[in-house]
XYZ file of C-alpha atoms in Angstrom:
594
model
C 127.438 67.993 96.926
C 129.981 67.588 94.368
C 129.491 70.767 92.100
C 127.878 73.955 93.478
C 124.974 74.402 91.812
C 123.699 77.990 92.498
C 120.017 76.643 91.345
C 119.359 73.648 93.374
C 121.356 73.500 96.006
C 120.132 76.776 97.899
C 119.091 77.058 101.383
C 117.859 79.278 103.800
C 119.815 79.914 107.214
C 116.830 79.528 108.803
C 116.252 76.105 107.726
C 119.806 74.894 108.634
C 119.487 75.691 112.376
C 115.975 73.435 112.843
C 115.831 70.930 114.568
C 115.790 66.876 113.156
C 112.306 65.659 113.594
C 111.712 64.058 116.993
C 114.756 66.350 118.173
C 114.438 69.734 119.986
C 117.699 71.916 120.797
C 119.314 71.124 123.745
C 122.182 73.964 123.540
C 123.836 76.498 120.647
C 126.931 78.649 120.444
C 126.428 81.024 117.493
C 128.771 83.952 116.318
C 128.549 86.420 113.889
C 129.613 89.679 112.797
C 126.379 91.966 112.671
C 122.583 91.246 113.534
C 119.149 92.502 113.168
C 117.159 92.053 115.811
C 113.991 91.158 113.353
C 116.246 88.869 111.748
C 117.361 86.947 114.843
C 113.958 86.398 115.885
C 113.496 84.221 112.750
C 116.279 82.336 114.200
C 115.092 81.824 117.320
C 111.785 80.646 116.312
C 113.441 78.345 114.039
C 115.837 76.550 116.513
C 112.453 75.342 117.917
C 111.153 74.469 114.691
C 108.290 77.232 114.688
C 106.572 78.524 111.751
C 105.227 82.025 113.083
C 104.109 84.673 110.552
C 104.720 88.627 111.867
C 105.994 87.388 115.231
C 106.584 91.113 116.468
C 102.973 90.939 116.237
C 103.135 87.440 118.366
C 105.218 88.326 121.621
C 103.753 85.051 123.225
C 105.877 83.220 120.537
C 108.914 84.963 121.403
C 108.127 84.927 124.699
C 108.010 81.247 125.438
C 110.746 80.540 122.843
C 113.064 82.659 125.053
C 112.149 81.113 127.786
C 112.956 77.598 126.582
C 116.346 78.714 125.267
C 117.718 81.076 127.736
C 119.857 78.887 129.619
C 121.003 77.143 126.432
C 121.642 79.394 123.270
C 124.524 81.969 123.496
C 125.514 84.211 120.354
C 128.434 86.441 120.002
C 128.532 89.446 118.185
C 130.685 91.857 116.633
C 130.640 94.851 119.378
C 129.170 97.765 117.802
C 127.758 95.382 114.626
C 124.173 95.278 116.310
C 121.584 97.230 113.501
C 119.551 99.477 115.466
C 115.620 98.522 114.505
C 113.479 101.144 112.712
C 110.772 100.132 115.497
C 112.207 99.143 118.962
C 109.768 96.283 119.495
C 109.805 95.703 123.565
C 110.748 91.752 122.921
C 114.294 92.765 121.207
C 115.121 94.580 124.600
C 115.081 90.783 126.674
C 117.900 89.583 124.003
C 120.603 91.134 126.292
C 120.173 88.156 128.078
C 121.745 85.860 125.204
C 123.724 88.399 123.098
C 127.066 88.679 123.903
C 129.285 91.395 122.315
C 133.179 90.799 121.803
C 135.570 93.366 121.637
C 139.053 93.135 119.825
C 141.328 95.532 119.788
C 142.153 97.154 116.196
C 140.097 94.092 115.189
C 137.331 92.671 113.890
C 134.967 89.673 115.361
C 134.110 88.120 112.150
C 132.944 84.464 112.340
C 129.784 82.819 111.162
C 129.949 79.662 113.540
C 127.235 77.737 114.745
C 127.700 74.778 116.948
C 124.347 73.263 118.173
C 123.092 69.923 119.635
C 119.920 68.386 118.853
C 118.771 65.883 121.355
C 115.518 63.504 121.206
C 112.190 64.281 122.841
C 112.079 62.188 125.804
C 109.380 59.500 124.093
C 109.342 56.159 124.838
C 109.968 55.348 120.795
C 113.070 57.558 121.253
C 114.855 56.034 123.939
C 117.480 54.172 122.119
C 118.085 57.722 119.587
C 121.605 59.635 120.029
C 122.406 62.937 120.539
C 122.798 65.060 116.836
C 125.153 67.744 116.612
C 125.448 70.142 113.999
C 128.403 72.732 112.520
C 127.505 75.612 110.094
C 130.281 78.224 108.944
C 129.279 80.258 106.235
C 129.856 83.748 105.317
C 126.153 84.789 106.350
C 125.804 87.249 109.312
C 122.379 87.311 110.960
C 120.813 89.113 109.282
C 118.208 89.548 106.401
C 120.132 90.757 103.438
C 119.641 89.133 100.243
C 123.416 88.323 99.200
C 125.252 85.754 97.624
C 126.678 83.868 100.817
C 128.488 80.445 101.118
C 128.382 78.053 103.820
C 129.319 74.364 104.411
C 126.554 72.272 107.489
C 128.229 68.924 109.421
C 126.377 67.280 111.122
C 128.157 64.812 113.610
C 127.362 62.035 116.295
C 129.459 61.452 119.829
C 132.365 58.902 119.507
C 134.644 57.633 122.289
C 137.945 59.496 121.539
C 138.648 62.978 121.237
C 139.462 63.892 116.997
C 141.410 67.035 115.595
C 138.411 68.518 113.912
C 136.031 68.370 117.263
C 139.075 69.021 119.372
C 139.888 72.460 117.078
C 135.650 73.497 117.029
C 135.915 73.042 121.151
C 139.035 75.204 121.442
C 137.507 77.838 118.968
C 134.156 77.747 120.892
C 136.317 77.690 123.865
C 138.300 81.184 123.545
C 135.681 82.959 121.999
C 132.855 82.106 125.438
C 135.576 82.077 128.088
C 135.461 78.612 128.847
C 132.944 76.900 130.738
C 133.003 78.620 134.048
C 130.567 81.426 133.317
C 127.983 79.172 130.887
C 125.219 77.654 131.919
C 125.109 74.226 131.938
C 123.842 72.593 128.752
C 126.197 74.815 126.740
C 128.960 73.933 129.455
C 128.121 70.317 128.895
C 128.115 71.102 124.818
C 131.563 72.850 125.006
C 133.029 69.368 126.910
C 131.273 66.906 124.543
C 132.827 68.532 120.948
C 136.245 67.241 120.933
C 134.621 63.788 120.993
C 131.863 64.851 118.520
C 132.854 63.287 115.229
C 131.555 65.033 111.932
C 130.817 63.684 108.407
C 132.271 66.018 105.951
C 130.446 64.194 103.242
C 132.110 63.305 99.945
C 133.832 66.539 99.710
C 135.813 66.350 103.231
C 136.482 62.214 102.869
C 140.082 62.231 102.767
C 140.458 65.457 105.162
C 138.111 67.549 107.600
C 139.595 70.486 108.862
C 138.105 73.720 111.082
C 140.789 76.341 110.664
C 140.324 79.395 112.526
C 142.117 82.953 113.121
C 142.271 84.590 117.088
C 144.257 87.831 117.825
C 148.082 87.401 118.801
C 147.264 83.424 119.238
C 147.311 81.934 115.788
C 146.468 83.018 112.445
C 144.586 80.997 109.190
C 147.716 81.964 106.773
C 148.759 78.761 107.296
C 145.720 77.438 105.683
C 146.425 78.914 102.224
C 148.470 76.844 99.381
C 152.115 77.002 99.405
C 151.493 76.456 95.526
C 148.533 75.445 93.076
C 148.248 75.345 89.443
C 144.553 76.479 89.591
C 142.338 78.468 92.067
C 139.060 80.319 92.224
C 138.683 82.778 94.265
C 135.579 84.397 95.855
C 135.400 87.368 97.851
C 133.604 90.709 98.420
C 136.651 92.562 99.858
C 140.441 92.016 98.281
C 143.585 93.657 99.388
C 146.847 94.057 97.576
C 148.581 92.301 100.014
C 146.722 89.282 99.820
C 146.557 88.616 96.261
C 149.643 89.451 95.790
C 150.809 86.342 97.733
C 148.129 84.375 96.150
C 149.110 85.313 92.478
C 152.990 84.285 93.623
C 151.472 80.461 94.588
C 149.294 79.955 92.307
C 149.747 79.634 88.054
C 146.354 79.616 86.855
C 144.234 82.052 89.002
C 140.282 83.547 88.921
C 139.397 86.005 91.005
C 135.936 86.505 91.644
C 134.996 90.095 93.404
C 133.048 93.427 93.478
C 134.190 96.730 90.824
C 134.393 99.068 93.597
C 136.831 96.698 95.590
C 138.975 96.272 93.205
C 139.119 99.715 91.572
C 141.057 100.631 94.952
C 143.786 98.271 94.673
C 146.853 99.795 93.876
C 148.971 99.998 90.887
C 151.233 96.516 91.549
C 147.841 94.251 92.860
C 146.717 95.313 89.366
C 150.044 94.253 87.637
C 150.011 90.964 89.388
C 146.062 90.808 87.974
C 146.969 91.126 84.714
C 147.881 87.103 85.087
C 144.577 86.305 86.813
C 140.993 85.718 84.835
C 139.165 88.664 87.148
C 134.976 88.766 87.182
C 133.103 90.726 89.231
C 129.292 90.324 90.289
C 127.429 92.800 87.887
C 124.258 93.078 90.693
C 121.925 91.214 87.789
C 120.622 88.026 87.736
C 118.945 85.832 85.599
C 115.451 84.068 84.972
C 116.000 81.835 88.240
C 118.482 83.702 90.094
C 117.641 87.238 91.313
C 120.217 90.205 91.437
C 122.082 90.146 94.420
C 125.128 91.489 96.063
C 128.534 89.233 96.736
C 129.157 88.575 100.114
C 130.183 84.851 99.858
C 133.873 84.129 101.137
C 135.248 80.963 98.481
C 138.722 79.186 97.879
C 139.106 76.650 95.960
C 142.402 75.175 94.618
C 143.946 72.217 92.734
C 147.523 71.397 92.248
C 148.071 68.270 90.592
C 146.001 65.337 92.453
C 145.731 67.527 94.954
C 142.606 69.736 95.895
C 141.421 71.736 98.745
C 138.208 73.955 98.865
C 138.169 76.614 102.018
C 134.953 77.817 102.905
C 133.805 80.416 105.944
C 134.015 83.382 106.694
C 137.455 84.752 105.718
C 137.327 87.970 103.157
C 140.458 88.014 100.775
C 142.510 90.365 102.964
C 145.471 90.066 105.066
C 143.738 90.829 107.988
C 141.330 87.946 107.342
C 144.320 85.532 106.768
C 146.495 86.738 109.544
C 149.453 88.202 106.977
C 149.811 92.000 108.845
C 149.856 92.834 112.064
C 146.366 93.152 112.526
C 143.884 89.619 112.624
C 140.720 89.260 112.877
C 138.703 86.466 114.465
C 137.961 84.202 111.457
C 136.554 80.927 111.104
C 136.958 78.565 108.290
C 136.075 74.929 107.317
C 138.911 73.541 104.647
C 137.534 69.961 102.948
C 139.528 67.537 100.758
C 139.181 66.031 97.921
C 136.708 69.047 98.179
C 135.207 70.947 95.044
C 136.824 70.818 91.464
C 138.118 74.080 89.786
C 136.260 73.428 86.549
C 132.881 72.200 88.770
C 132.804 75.573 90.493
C 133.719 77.870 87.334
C 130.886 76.299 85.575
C 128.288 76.855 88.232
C 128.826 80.334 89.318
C 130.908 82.037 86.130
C 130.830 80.457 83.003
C 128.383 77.487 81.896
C 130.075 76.590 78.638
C 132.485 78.132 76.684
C 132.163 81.928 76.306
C 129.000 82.516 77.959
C 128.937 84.033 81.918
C 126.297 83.649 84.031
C 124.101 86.247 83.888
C 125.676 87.645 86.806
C 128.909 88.051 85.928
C 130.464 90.524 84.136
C 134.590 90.520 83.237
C 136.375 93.459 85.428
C 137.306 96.492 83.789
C 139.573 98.797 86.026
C 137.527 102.118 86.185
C 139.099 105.010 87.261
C 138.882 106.137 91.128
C 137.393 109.682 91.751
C 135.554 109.969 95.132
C 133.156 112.994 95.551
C 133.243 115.361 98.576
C 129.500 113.286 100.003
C 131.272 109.715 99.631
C 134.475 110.978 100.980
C 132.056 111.844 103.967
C 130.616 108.484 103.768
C 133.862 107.140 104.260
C 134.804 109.350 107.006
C 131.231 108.575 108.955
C 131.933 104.536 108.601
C 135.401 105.239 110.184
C 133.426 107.382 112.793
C 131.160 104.418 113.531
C 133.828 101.754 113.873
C 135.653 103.844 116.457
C 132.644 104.439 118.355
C 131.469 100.552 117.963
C 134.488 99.492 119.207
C 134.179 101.644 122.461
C 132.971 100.126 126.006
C 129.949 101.390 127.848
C 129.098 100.922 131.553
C 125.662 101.199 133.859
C 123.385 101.252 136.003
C 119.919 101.315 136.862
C 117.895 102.766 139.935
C 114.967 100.837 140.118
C 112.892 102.757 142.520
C 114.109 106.310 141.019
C 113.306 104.459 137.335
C 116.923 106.076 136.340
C 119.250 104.950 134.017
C 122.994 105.709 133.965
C 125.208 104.897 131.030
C 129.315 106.074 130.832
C 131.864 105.236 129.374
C 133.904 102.146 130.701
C 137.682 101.927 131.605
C 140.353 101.732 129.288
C 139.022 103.987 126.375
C 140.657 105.806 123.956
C 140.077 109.701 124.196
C 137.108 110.558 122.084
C 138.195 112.384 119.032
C 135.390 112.328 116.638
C 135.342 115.854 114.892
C 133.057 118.658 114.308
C 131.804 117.273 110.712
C 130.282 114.856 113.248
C 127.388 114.721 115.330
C 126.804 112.111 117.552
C 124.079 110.669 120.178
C 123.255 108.387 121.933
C 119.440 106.730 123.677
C 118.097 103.711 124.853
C 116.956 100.974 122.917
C 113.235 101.261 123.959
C 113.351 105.033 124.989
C 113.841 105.904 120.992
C 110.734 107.060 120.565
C 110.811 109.492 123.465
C 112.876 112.181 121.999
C 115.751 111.553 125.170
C 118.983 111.583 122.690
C 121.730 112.902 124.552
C 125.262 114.150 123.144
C 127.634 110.971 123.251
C 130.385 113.582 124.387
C 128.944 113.112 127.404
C 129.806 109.680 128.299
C 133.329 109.993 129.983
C 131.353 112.038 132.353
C 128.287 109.785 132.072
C 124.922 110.420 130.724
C 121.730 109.556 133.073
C 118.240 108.776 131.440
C 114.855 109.395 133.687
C 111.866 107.795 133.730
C 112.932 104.472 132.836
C 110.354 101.897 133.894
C 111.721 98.547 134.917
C 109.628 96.777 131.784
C 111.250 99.322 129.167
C 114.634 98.597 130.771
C 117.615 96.961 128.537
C 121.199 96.485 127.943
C 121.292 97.681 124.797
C 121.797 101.571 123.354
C 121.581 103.174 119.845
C 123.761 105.641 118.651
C 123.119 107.573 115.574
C 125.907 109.409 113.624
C 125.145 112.236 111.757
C 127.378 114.354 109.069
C 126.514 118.001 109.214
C 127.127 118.760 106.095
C 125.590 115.992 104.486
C 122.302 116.087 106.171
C 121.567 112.301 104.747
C 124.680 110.628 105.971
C 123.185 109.063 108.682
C 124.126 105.723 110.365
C 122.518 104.155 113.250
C 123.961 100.983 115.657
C 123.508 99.101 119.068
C 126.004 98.910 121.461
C 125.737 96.830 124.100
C 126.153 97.816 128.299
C 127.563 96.071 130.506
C 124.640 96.776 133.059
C 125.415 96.590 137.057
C 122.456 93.914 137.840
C 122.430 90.795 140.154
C 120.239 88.347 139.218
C 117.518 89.112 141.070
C 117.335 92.264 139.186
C 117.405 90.799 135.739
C 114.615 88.437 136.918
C 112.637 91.563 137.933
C 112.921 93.239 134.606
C 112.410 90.097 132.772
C 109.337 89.786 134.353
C 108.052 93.202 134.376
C 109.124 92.867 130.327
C 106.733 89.755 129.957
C 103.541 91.376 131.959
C 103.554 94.215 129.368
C 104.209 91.558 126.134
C 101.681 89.724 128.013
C 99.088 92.202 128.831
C 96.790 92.235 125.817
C 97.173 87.949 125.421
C 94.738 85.462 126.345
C 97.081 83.864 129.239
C 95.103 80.401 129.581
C 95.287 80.138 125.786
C 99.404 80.411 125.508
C 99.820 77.554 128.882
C 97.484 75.158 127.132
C 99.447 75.437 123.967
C 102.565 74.809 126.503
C 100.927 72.320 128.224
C 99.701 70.434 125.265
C 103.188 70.481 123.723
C 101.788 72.571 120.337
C 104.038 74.534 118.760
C 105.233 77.605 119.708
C 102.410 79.985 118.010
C 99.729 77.684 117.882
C 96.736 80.118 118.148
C 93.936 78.104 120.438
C 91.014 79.895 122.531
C 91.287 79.083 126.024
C 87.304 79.091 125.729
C 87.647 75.784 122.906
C 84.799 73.210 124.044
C 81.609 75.730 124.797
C 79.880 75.361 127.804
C 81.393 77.882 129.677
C 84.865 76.379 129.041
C 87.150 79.427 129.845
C 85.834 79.885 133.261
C 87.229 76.051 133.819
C 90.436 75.002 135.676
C 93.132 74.069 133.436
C 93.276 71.044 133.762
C 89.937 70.134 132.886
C 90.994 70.819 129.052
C 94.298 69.290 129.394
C 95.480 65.842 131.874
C 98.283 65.870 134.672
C 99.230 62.884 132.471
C 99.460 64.906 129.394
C 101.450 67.185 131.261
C 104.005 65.240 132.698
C 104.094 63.819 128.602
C 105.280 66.946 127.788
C 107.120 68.292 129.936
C 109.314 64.836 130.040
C 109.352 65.126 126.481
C 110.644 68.579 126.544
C 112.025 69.779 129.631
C 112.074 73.574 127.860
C 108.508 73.256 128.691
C 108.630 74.518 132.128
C 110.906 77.602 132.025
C 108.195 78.408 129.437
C 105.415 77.553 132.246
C 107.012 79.569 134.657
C 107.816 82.914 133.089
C 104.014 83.055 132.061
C 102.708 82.624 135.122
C 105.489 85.025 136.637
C 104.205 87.676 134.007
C 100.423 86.767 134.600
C 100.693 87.063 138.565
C 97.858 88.870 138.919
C 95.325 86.577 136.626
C 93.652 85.542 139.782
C 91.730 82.428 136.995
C 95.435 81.213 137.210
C 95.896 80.928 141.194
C 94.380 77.059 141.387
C 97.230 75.527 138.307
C 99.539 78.321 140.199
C 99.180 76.181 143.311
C 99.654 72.578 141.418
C 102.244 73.504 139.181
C 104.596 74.736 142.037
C 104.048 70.930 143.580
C 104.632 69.269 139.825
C 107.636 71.355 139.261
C 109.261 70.340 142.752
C 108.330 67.032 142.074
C 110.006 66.541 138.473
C 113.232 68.835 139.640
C 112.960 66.308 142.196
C 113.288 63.331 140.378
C 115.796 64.916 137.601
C 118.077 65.196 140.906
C 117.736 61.665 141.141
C 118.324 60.406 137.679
């Protein structure tokens, strides 16, 4: 692009992370700050390319998706940023296998980062195609809200030496997963390949490609920012004194682009130093095209002479954010040159033509700051939650006693929460059942009965209730670290896919496997008459056809085998049960080999 048009040049998230056609994921490293668990299934049904309407109401879908991408998607998450559901669907409890949460200290975990690579179906017409990877940092979390959000997608090929902007992407990916030790192996093999991965910034990152990013006590993006500009736009939901205070001091000709309530709050001398600056804020109306929404998109853009540089990612306009206090967050952001023009981007998202805004913009007018008793409580509750997010939780699980145990980890602070407060805590899938119990109890530990092995998961709500306010309520997931070997994960996931499974038409969901269809695809195990469901398998599809597909997409038979592992006791199944074990020794075989 070279202007942002706000009109034509919109995409959904969903839509970035598909795959090329011919192409099918071969491993993803995602991070973001919050998630909603309906919202990430989207995303997982689109890294396979699946269109799948209601898919809570499709857990064969999910099923086999998660199968296929266990072992090669990983996303980290802000701890404590997880959205508890309204409905605690039994599918979101398996995402503890590829959710990771990260913990900073006095912190945030803020990037929107997603590294994938696409690789082609193993066709005989694809042979000679090469591996496509692909970058997106944005300012969109994973989640559903309707918000104005920024983002910049590179994609990228494999080139023989090692460049600064793969090199800086594998050393991000790097600190934030651990390194490759503990990943399994196509993400291992991804982390290894991205300093050679060479990406096209496009006509906006020609002369320079850069992937700045911010990490706790090891580097921080100030560095990034212009040591002085003539002209700057900048776009962000949350501003700080501190921060635009040093921009105003670099930069002569300055727009600031935020939100009324934001910048109501700055003190006395950020509003001195904004009497120099052109300040807008988004009014929460649209237009005939463009629908209200709220700001959320993360935008700097400068220009000093020839010179330009447009920063886009993830990076609010806060000192935190840039690394100028004592406190940084992790931060992520991609920084293009020649990049956008000044003028291009105050036409498209402030002012068309000469006096005339967009019709959502408004110019800021301070307003004065008078908080009532219920959002001082509001306040106080957020601050309530982000202590309590940022807290570690431990357990354990008894499988043949079905009990749960859930404490508090090592190395917390004392829990000082306050008697406004009240505060509980219950399993993801146990919601339902009434069993909150006091989170006070948690250094001590809290245990949860009559847990059944297919209701089991890693992940617990806690709610957060005022009580004087009786509507200030807040609800989030924290993730436990749960004491299970692998064996015991395996036994849960399984006992997780019977139940998703019990109520599905088994035969139907392999042949769509089998047949390579996508992930979905409704089709009658019964198609062809005659009697047809009472039929071996392989009388509606070939062993040739098989081995096509499951060639073509190796994903295929993780997908094969959790079914049949959750359909054990579909005794129609026991004659494939007995072929498919020999096919899937043979083609491990023979991968060994190659």
């Amino acid at each position: 692009m070279n202007a942002l048009d706000v009109h034509s040049q919109r995409s959904a998230f969903s839509d970035l992370v598909r795959p090329p056609a011919g192409y099918r994921l071969e491993a993803c490293i995602g991070t973001t700050y919050s998630l909603e668990f309906d919202a990430f299934t989207g995303l997982l049904l689109a890294f396979v390319g699946a269109e799948v309407e209601n898919p809570e109401q499709n857990p064969a879908a999910v099923l086999t998706t998660l199968a296929g991408l266990r072992d090669r998607l990983r996303v980290y998450v802000n701890a404590g940023s997880l959205h508890a559901p309204a409905t605690a669907h039994r599918v979101f409890g398996r995402y503890d296998r590829i959710l990771k949460p990260v913990s900073l200290a006095g912190a945030a975990f803020h990037p929107k980062v997603w590294v994938m690579k696409f690789v082609p179906l193993g066709r005989p017409e694809q042979r000679h195609e090469q591996p496509v990877f692909r970058l997106l940092c944005a300012s969109r979390n994973a989640t559903a809200a309707a918000n104005w959000e920024l983002g910049v997608a590179l994609e990228g090929r494999l080139q023989g030496k090692p460049n600064a902007f793969g090199s800086a992407v594998a050393q991000f990916c790097g600190v934030v997963t651990g390194g490759t030790r503990t990943l399994p192996d196509a993400i291992a093999v991804l982390l290894d390949e991205l300093p050679r991965v060479r990406f096209d910034g496009g006509r906006e990152g020609a002369t320079d490609l850069r992937f700045e990013w911010q990490w706790p006590s090891r580097k921080a993006l100030q560095s990034a920012l212009p040591k002085k500009a003539s002209r700057a736009i900048l776009i962000s939901p949350f501003v700080r004194g501190g921060f635009l205070e040093r921009l105003c001091a670099t930069v002569d000709d300055l727009v600031v682009i935020s939100t009324q309530t934001e910048l109501d709050a700055l003190p006395d001398a950020a509003h001195e130093r904004l009497k120099l600056a052109s300040v807008f804020i988004v009014s929460g109306h649209g237009d005939d095209e463009v629908r209200s929404m709220d700001l959320h998109a993360k935008l700097l853009v400068w220009q000093d002479g020839s010179q330009r540089e447009t920063l886009i990612g993830s990076a609010n306009a806060t000192g935190s954010a840039w690394g100028l206090g004592s406190v940084r967050n992790c931060e992520a952001m991609v920084a293009l040159r020649p990049g956008l023009r000044v003028d291009e981007v105050y036409r498209a998202f402030v002012s068309p033509e000469r006096h005339v805004l967009h019709g959502w913009i408004e110019r800021y007018s301070r307003q004065p700051v008078a908080l009532s008793d219920e959002e001082q409580a509001e306040r106080d509750l957020e601050a309530v939650c982000r202590f309590l997010a940022g807290c570690s939780l431990a357990g354990s699980f008894d499988r043949k006693g079905k009990l749960l145990a859930i404490r508090w980890a090592s190395g917390n602070p004392p829990l000082s929460i306050g008697p406004q407060f009240t505060v509980d805590v219950v399993p993801l899938l146990q919601q339902t059942t009434g069993l909150w119990q006091p989170y006070a109890g948690l250094p001590r530990g809290l245990r949860f009965p009559n847990v059944a092995l297919d209701e089991l998961s890693a992940f617990v709500v806690v709610r957060v209730r005022h009580q004087t306010f009786e509507t200030l309520e807040r609800r989030f997931c924290v993730q436990v670290a749960l004491d299970l070997d692998d064996q015991d994960w395996e036994a849960r996931d399984d006992a997780m896919n019977a139940r998703l499974l019990e109520n599905v038409d088994a035969r139907a969901v392999l042949l769509n496997v089998l047949m390579g269809r996508s992930v979905g695809t409704v089709v009658s195990s019964s198609a062809g008459g005659g009697g047809a469901a009472s039929r071996p398998l392989l009388e509606h599809v070939t062993i040739e056809r098989v081995l096509e597909v499951c060639t073509a997409d190796p994903t295929r038979v993780p997908q094969v085998d959790e079914v049949l592992r959750a359909c054990r006791d579909v005794k129609s199944l026991d004659a494939f049960r007995g072929f498919w074990a020999n096919f899937a020794t043979a083609l491990a075989e023979d991968d060994a080999r190659v």
